[in-house]
Coordinates of C-alpha atoms in Angstrom, one line a residue:
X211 CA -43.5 27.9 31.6
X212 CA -42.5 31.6 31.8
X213 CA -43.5 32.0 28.2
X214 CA -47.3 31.2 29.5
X215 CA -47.3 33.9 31.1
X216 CA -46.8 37.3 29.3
X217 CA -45.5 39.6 31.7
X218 CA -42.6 37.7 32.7
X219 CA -38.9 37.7 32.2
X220 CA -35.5 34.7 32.6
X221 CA -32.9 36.1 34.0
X222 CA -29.7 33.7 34.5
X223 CA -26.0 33.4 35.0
X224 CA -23.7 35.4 37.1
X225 CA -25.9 36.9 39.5
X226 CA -26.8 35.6 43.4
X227 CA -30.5 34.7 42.5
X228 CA -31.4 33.9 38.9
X229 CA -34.9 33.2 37.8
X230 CA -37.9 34.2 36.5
X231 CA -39.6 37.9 37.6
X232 CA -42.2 39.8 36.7
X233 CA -41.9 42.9 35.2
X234 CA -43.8 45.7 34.8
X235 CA -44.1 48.9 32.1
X236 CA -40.9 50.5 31.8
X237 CA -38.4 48.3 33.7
X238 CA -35.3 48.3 33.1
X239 CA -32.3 46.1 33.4
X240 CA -30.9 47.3 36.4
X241 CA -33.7 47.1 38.4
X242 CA -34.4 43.5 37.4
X243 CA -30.4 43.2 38.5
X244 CA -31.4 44.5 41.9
X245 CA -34.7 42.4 42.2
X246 CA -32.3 39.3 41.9
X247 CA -29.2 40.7 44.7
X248 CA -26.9 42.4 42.2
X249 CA -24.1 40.6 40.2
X250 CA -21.4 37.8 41.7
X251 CA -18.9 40.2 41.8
X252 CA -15.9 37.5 41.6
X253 CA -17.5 35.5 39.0
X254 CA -19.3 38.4 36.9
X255 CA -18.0 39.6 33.4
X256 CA -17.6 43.3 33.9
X257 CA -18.7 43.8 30.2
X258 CA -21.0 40.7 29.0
X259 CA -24.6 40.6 29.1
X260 CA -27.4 39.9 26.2
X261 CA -31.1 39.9 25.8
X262 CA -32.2 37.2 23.8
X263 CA -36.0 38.9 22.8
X264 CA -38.8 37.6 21.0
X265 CA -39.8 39.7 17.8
X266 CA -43.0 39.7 14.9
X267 CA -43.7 36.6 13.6
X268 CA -41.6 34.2 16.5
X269 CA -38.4 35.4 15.5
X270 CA -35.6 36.0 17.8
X271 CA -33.4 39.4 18.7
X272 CA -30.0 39.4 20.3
X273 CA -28.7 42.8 22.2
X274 CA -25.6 42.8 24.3
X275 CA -25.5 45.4 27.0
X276 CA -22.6 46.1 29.7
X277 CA -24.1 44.6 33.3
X278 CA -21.9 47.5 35.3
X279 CA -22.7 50.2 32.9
X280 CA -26.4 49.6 33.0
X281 CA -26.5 49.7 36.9
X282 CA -24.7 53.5 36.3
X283 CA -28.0 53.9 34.3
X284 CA -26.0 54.5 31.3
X285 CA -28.9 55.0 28.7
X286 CA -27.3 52.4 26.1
X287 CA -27.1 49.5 28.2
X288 CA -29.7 49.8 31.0
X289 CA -32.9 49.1 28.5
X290 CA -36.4 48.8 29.2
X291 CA -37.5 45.3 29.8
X292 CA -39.6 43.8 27.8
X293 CA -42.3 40.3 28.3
X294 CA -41.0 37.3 27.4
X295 CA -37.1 38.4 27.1
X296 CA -34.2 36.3 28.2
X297 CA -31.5 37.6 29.8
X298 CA -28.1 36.3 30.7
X299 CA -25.2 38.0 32.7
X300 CA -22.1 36.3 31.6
X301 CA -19.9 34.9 34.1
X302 CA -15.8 35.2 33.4
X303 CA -14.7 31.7 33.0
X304 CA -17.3 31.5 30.5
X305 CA -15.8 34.1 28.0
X306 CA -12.0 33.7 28.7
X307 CA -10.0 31.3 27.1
X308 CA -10.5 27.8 28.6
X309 CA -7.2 26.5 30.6
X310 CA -8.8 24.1 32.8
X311 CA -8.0 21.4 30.4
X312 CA -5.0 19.1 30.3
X313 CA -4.3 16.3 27.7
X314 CA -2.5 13.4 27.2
X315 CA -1.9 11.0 24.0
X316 CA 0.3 8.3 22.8
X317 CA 0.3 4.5 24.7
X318 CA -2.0 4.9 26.1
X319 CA -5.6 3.5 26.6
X320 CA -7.7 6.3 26.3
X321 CA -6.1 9.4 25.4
X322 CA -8.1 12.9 25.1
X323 CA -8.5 15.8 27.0
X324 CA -9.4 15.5 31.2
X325 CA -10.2 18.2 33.4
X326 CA -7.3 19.7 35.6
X327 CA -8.2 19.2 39.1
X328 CA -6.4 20.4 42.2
X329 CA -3.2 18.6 43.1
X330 CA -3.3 16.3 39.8
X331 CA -0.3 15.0 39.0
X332 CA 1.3 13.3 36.0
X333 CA 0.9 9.6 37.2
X334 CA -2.5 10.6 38.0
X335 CA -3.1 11.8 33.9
X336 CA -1.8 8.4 33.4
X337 CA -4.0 6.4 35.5
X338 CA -6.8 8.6 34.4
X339 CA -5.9 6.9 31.2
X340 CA -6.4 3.6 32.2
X341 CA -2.4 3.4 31.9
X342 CA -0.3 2.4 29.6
X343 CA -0.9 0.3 26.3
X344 CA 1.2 -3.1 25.3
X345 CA 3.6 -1.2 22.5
X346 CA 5.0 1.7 25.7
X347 CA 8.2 2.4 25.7
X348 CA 8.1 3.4 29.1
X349 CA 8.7 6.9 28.9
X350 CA 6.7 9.9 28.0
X351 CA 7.1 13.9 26.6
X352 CA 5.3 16.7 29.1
X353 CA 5.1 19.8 26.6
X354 CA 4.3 22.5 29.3
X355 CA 3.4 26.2 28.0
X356 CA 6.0 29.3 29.2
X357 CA 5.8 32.4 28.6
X358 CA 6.5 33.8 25.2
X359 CA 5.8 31.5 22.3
X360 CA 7.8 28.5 23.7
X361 CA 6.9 25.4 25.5
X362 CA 9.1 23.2 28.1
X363 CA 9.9 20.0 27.2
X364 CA 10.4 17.2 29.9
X365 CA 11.4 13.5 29.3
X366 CA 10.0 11.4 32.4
X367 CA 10.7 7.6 33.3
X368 CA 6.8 6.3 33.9
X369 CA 7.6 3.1 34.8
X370 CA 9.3 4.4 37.3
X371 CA 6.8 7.0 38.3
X372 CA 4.0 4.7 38.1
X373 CA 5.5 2.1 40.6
X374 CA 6.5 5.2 43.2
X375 CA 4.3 8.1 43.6
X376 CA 7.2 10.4 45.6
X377 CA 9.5 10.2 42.7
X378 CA 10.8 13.9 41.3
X379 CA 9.6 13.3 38.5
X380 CA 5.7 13.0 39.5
X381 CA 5.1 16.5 38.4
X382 CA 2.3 18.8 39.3
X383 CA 0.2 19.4 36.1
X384 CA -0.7 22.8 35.4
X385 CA -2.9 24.2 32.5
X386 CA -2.6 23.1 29.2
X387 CA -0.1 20.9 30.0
X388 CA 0.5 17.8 27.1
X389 CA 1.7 14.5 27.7
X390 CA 2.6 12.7 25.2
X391 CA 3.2 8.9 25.6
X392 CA 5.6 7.3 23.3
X393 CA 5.8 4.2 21.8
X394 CA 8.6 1.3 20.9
X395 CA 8.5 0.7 17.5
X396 CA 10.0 -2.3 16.9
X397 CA 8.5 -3.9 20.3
X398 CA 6.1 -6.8 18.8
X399 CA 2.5 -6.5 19.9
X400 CA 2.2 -10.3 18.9
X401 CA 4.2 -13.6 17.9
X402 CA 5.2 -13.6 14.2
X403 CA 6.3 -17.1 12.8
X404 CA 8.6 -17.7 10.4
X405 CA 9.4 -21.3 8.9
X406 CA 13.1 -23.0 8.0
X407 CA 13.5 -26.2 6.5
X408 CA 16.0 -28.6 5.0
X409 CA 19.7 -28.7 5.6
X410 CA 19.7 -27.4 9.3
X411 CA 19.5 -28.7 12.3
X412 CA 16.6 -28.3 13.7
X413 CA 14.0 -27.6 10.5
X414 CA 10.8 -26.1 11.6
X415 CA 8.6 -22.7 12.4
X416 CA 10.2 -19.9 14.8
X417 CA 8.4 -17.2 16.6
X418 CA 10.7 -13.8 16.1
X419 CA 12.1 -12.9 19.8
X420 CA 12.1 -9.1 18.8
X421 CA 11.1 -7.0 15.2
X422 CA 14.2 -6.7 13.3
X423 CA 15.5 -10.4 14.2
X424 CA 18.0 -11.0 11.3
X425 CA 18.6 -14.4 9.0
X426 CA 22.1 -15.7 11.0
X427 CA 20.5 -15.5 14.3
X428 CA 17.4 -17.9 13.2
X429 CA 20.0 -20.1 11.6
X430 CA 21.6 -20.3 14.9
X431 CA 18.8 -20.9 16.8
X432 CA 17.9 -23.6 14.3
X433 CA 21.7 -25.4 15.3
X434 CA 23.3 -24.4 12.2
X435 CA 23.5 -25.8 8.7
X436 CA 24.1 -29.1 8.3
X437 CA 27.1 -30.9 6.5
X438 CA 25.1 -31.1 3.5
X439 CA 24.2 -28.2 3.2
X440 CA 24.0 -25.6 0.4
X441 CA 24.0 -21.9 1.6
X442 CA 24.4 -20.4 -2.2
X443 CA 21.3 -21.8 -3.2
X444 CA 19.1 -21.2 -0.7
X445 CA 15.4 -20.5 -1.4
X446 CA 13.7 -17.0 0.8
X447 CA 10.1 -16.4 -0.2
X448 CA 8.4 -13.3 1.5
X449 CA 4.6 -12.5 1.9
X450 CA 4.1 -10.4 -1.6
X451 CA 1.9 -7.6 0.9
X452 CA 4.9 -7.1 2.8
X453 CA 7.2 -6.2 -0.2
X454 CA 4.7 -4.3 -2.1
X455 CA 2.3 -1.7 -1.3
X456 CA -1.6 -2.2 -3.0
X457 CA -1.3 0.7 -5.4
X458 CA 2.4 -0.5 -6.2
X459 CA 0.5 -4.2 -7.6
X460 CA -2.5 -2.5 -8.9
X461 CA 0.1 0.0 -11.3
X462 CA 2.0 -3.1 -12.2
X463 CA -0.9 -5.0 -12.8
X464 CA -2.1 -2.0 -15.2
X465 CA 1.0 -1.7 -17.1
X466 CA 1.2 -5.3 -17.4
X467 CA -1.8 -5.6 -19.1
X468 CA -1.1 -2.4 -21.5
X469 CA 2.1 -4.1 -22.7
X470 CA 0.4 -7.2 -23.5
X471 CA -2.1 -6.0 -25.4
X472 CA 0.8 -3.8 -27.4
X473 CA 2.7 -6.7 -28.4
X474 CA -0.3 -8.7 -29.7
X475 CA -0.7 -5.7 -31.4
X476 CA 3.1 -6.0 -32.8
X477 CA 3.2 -9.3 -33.3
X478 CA 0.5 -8.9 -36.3
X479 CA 1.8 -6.0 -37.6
X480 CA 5.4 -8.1 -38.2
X481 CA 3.0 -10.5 -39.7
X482 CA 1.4 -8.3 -42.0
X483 CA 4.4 -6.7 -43.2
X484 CA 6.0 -10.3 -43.3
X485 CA 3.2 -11.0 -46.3
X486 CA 0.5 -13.2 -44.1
X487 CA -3.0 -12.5 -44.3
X488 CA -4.5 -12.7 -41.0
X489 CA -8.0 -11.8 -41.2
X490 CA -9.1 -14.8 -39.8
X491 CA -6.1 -13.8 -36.8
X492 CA -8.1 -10.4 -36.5
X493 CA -11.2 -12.3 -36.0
X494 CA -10.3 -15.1 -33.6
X495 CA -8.5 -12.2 -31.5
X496 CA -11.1 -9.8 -31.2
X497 CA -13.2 -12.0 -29.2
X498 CA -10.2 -11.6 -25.9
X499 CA -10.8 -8.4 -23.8
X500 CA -9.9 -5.4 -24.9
X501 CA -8.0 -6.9 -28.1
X502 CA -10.1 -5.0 -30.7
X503 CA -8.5 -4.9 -34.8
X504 CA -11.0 -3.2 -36.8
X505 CA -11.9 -4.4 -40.2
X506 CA -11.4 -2.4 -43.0
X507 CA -9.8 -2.5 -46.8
X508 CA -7.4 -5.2 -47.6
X509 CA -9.6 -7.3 -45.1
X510 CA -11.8 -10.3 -46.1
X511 CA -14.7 -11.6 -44.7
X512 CA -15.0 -15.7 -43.2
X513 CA -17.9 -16.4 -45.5
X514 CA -15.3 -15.4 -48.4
X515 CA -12.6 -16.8 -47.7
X516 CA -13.9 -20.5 -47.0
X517 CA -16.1 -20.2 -50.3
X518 CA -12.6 -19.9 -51.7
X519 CA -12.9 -16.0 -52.8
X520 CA -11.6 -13.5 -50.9
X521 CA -12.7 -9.8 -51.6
X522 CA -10.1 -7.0 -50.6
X523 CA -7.4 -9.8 -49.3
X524 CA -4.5 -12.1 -50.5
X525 CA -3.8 -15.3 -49.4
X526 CA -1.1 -16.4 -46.3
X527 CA 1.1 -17.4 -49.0
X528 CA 1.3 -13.9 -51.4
X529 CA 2.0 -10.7 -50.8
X530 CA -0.6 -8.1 -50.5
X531 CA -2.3 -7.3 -53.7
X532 CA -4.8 -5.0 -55.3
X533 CA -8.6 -5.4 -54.2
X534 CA -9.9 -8.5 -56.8
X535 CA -10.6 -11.7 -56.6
X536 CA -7.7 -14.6 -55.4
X537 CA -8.2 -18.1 -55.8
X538 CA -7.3 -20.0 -52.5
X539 CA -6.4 -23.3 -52.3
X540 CA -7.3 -25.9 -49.9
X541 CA -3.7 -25.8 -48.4
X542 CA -4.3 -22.3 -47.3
X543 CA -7.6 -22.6 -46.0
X544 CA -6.2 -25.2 -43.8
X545 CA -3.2 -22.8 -42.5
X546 CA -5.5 -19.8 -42.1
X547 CA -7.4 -22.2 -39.5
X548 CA -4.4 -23.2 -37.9
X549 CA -3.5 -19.2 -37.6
X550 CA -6.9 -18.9 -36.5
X551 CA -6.4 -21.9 -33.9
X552 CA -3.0 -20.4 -32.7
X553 CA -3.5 -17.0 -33.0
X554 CA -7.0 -17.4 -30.5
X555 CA -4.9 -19.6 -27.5
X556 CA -2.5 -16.7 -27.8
X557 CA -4.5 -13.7 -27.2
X558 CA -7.5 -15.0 -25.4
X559 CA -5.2 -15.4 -22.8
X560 CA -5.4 -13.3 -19.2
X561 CA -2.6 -10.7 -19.9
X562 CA -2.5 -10.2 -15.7
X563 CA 0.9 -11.5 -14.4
X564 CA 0.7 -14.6 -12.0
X565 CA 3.8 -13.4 -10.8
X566 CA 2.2 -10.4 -8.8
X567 CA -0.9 -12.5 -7.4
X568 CA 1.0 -14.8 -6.1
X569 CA 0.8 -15.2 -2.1
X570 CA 4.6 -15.4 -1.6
X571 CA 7.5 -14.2 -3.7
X572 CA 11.0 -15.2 -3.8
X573 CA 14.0 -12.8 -2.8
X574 CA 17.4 -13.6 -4.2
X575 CA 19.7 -14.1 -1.0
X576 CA 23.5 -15.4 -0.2
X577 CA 23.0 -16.7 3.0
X578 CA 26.7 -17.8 2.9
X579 CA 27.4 -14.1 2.8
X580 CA 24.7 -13.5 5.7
X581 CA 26.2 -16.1 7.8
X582 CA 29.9 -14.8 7.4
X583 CA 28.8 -10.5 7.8
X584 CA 26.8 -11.1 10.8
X585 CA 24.1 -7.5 10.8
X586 CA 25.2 -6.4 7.2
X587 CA 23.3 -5.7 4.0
X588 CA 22.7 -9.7 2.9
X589 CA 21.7 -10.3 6.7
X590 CA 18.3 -9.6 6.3
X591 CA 15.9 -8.7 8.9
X592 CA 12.9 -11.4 8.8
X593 CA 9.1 -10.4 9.2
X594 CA 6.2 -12.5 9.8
X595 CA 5.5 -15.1 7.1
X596 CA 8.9 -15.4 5.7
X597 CA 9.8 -19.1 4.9
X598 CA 13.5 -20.1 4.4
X599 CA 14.3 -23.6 2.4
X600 CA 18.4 -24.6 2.6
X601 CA 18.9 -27.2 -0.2
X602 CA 20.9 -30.2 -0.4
X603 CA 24.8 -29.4 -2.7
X604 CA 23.8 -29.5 -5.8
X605 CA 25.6 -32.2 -8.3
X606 CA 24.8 -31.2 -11.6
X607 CA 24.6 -28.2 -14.1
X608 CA 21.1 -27.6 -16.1
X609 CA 21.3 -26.4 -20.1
X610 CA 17.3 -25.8 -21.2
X611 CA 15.7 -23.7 -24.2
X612 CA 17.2 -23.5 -28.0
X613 CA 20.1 -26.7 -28.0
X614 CA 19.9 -29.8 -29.0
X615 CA 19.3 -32.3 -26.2
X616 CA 18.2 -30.2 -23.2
X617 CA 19.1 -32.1 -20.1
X618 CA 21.5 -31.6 -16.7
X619 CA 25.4 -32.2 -16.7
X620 CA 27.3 -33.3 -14.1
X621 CA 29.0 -30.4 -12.4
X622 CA 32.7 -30.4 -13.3
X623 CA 35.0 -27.7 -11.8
X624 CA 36.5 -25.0 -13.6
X625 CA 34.7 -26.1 -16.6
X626 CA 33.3 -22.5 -18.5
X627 CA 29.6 -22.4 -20.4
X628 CA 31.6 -24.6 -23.8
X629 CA 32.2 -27.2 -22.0
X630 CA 27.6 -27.6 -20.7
X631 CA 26.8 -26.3 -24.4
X632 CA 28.8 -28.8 -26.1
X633 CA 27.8 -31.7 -23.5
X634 CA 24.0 -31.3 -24.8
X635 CA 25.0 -31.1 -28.3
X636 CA 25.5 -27.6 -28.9
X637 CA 23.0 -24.9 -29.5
X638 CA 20.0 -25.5 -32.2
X639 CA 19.2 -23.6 -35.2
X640 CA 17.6 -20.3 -34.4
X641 CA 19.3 -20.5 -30.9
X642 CA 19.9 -16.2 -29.7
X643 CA 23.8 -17.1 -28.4
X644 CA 23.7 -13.7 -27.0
X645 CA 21.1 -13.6 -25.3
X646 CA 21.8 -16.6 -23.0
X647 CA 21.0 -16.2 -19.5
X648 CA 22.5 -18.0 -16.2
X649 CA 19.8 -18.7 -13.6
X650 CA 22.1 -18.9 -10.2
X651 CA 20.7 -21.3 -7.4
X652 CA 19.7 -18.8 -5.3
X653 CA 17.3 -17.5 -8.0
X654 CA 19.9 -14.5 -9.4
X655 CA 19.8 -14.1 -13.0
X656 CA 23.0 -13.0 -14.8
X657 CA 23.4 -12.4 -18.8
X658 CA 26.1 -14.6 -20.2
X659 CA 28.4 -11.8 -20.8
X660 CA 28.5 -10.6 -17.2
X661 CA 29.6 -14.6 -15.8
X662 CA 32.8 -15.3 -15.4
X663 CA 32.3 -19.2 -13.9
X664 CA 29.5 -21.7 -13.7
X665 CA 28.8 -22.5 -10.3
X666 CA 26.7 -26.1 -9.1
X667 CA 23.1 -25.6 -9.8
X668 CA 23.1 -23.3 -12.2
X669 CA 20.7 -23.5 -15.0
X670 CA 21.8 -22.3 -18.5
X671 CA 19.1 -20.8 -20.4
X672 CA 19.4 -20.5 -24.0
X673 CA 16.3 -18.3 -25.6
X674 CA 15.5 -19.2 -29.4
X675 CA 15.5 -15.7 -31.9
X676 CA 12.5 -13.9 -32.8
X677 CA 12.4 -14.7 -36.3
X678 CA 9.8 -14.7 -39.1
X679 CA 10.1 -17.8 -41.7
X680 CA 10.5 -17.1 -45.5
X681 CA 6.8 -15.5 -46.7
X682 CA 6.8 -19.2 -49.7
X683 CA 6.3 -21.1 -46.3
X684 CA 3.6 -19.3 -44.6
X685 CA 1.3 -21.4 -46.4
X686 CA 2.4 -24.9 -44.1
X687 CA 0.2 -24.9 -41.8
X688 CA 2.5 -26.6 -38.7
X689 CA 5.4 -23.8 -39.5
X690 CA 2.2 -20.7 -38.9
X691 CA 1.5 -22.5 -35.9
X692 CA 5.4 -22.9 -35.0
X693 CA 5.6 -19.4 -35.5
X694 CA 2.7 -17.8 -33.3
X695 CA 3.8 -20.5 -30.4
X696 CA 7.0 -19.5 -30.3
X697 CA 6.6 -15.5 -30.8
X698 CA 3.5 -15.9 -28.3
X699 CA 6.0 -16.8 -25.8
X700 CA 9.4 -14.7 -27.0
X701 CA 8.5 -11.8 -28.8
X702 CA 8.7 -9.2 -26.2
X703 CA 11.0 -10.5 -23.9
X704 CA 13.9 -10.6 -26.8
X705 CA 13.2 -8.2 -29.1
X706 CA 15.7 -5.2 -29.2

């Protein structure tokens, strides 16, 4: 290479014979310039040149110089030439801003930046593409520079453009031109299925014609409901990542659990204050996740309380007393246990809702209302997944939860919530009358006080109240476990 040999110099870019040349003492630039037939006028910078020269220890110099001023022998730019420099004349294109380049994005294969050659023209971008993608919506955006700080915008047909090369609206490209393909959003890029079954015609899975196909046109093309069937109570479950966004279930899932966790919490506080002992609670819920109740005064210890002496505590049956020693009877050691066996079902328990893992959920829907306002709100637009059930008519009327005979009544006409309550023997002790609930058929919940009728398939829940039992009968052991089942399942659904 040049660098073998020490009296040579590189000399490249915009001049008619670049190479290497030897120099000798006190050359200058514009006699190595000469040596190599002067600068390419047309593509020469008229300012731009640098020496790139090596210094002490292998380190590198830079020096610019001006190319025309240092063939005027201008002392400042026509240096002496020294072994081993590089020099480079700097053509034009290669310091002005580069326009050569055209791009185009959008539907298309491969979008990116081409070079502009002579003559191209917009259906030659596209073809440089590899054309068109399956989501096009057949016509594009060319965003063309003007003068000023504005651009031109065209709108072009390519479909037609593509099939006929003359067409006006083939346009030659110029630089920095930018095409912009754009897309059909609600064209589908595959077949999405959707399943309908029961009272219809024709029951069974659908591929979607277009995105956005709504409930009464796949009802129609399933032949219509049948003579049996019941639109009001109809059953549309949707896939649960298509109605809720990840971070939306993993927030739920986090508050879920917090509330949980707070209500055990509450639940033995009301206890406490109620006069029940549970130690032995504490102890049989600390071992669940993150359910932690720290001992302290006024708590016993199990090797206590089932010698019969309990240190710092009072028995299910009292009130809290002073620290001292409490005789407990063999009644109470046998409730505490049943605390401890109720209590340890309850809050070992996975606080995480099954509702939100589910696969599918169910969205409350009047289909009748669909069918009749054809493209309205209740009309819903179907996505891939979605499964539709259309039930038999309904012939009865369902009263569960706090009454007397739970059980489903014959659906009678015109007949108010009395007329099911009293049917099933009217509501139970402890039953919370105003806090019934009507489950519709089509999986709508209404309070009581907001339902005017009762409609076929309807299912009357009654809650039972949130109530402790008198602190003298804590100490029965199948009341403490009455109580922790029922609050386990209650408490924070009903409580004000």
């Amino acid at each position: 290479t040049f660098e073998e040999i020490g009296n040579k110099v590189l000399l490249s870019g915009a001049i008619w014979r670049p190479g290497e040349y030897g120099v000798t003492q006190n050359q200058r630039i514009s006699d190595l310039i000469t040596l190599a037939g002067g600068l390419v006028g047309e593509e020469a910078s008229p300012h731009t040149g640098q020496i790139i020269r090596k210094g002490k220890e292998g380190l590198e110099k830079l020096i610019s110089f001006d190319p025309e001023k240092a063939l005027m022998h201008d002392p400042k730019n026509d240096l002496v030439v020294e072994p081993l420099d590089t020099i480079r004349i700097f053509a034009a294109a290669e310091i002005e801003p580069d326009i050569r380049y055209i791009s185009i994005a959008g539907s298309v294969r491969r979008p990116g930046e081409y070079i502009l050659r002579e003559g191209m023209t917009v259906r030659d971008l596209v073809l440089r593409a590899q054309g068109l993608t399956a989501d096009s919506s057949g016509e594009l955006e060319l965003a063309r520079v003007t003068r000023g700080h504005n651009s031109d915008i065209r709108q072009i047909k390519i479909d037609r453009v593509l099939k006929k090369p003359s067409d006006p609206d083939n346009l030659k490209l110029r630089p920095m031109d930018r095409i912009n393909v754009l897309a059909q959003g609600d064209r589908l890029l595959e077949y999405e299925i959707i399943i309908i079954k029961g009272e219809v015609r024709r029951p069974g899975p659908y591929a979607l014609k277009q995105r956005g196909e709504r409930l009464s046109e796949i009802i129609k093309r399933a032949g219509g409901l049948t003579s049996e069937a019941f639109p009001e109570g109809a059953v549309f479950m949707r896939k649960t990542e298509q109605i809720f966004a990840q971070h939306q279930l993993k927030a739920a899932e986090t508050i879920q659990s917090d509330l949980y966790q707070q209500a055990v919490l509450d639940l033995q506080a009301d206890l406490m204050r109620a006069g029940a002992n549970i130690s032995e609670v504490a102890a049989a819920g600390s071992e669940s996740p993150n359910f932690v109740i720290p001992k302290g005064e006024g708590f016993g210890n199990k090797k206590d309380f089932e010698g019969g002496k309990v240190e710092g505590s009072v028995s299910l049956s009292k009130l809290f007393v002073d620290k001292g020693s409490t005789d407990i009877s063999e009644t109470e050691i046998e409730s505490s246990k049943a605390v401890k066996e109720e209590t340890s079902r309850f809050t070992g328990k996975d606080p995480s809702s099954k509702f939100l893992k589910q696969e599918n959920m169910r969205i409350p829907i009047r289909l009748d209302q669909a069918i009749q306002k054809v493209g309205e709100a209740e009309d819903l637009a179907l996505r891939d997944g979605d499964q539709i059930f259309i039930p038999p008519i309904p012939t009865t009327v369902s009263v569960i939860g706090a009454v007397v005979n739970p059980s489903s009544i014959l659906f009678k006409q015109y007949q108010g919530i009395s007329y099911y309550i009293n049917r099933v023997g009217g509501f139970s002790t402890g039953a919370n009358h105003a806090r019934t609930v009507i489950v519709r058929s089509n999986g709508e919940v209404f309070p009581l006080r907001k339902t005017f009728s009762i409609k076929r398939g309807d299912v009357i829940l009654v809650p039972p109240k949130a109530k402790l039992v008198p602190r003298n009968k804590l100490a029965e052991s199948s009341q403490i476990a009455q109580i922790f089942g029922n609050l386990a399942v209650v408490y924070k659904v009903i409580k004000p």
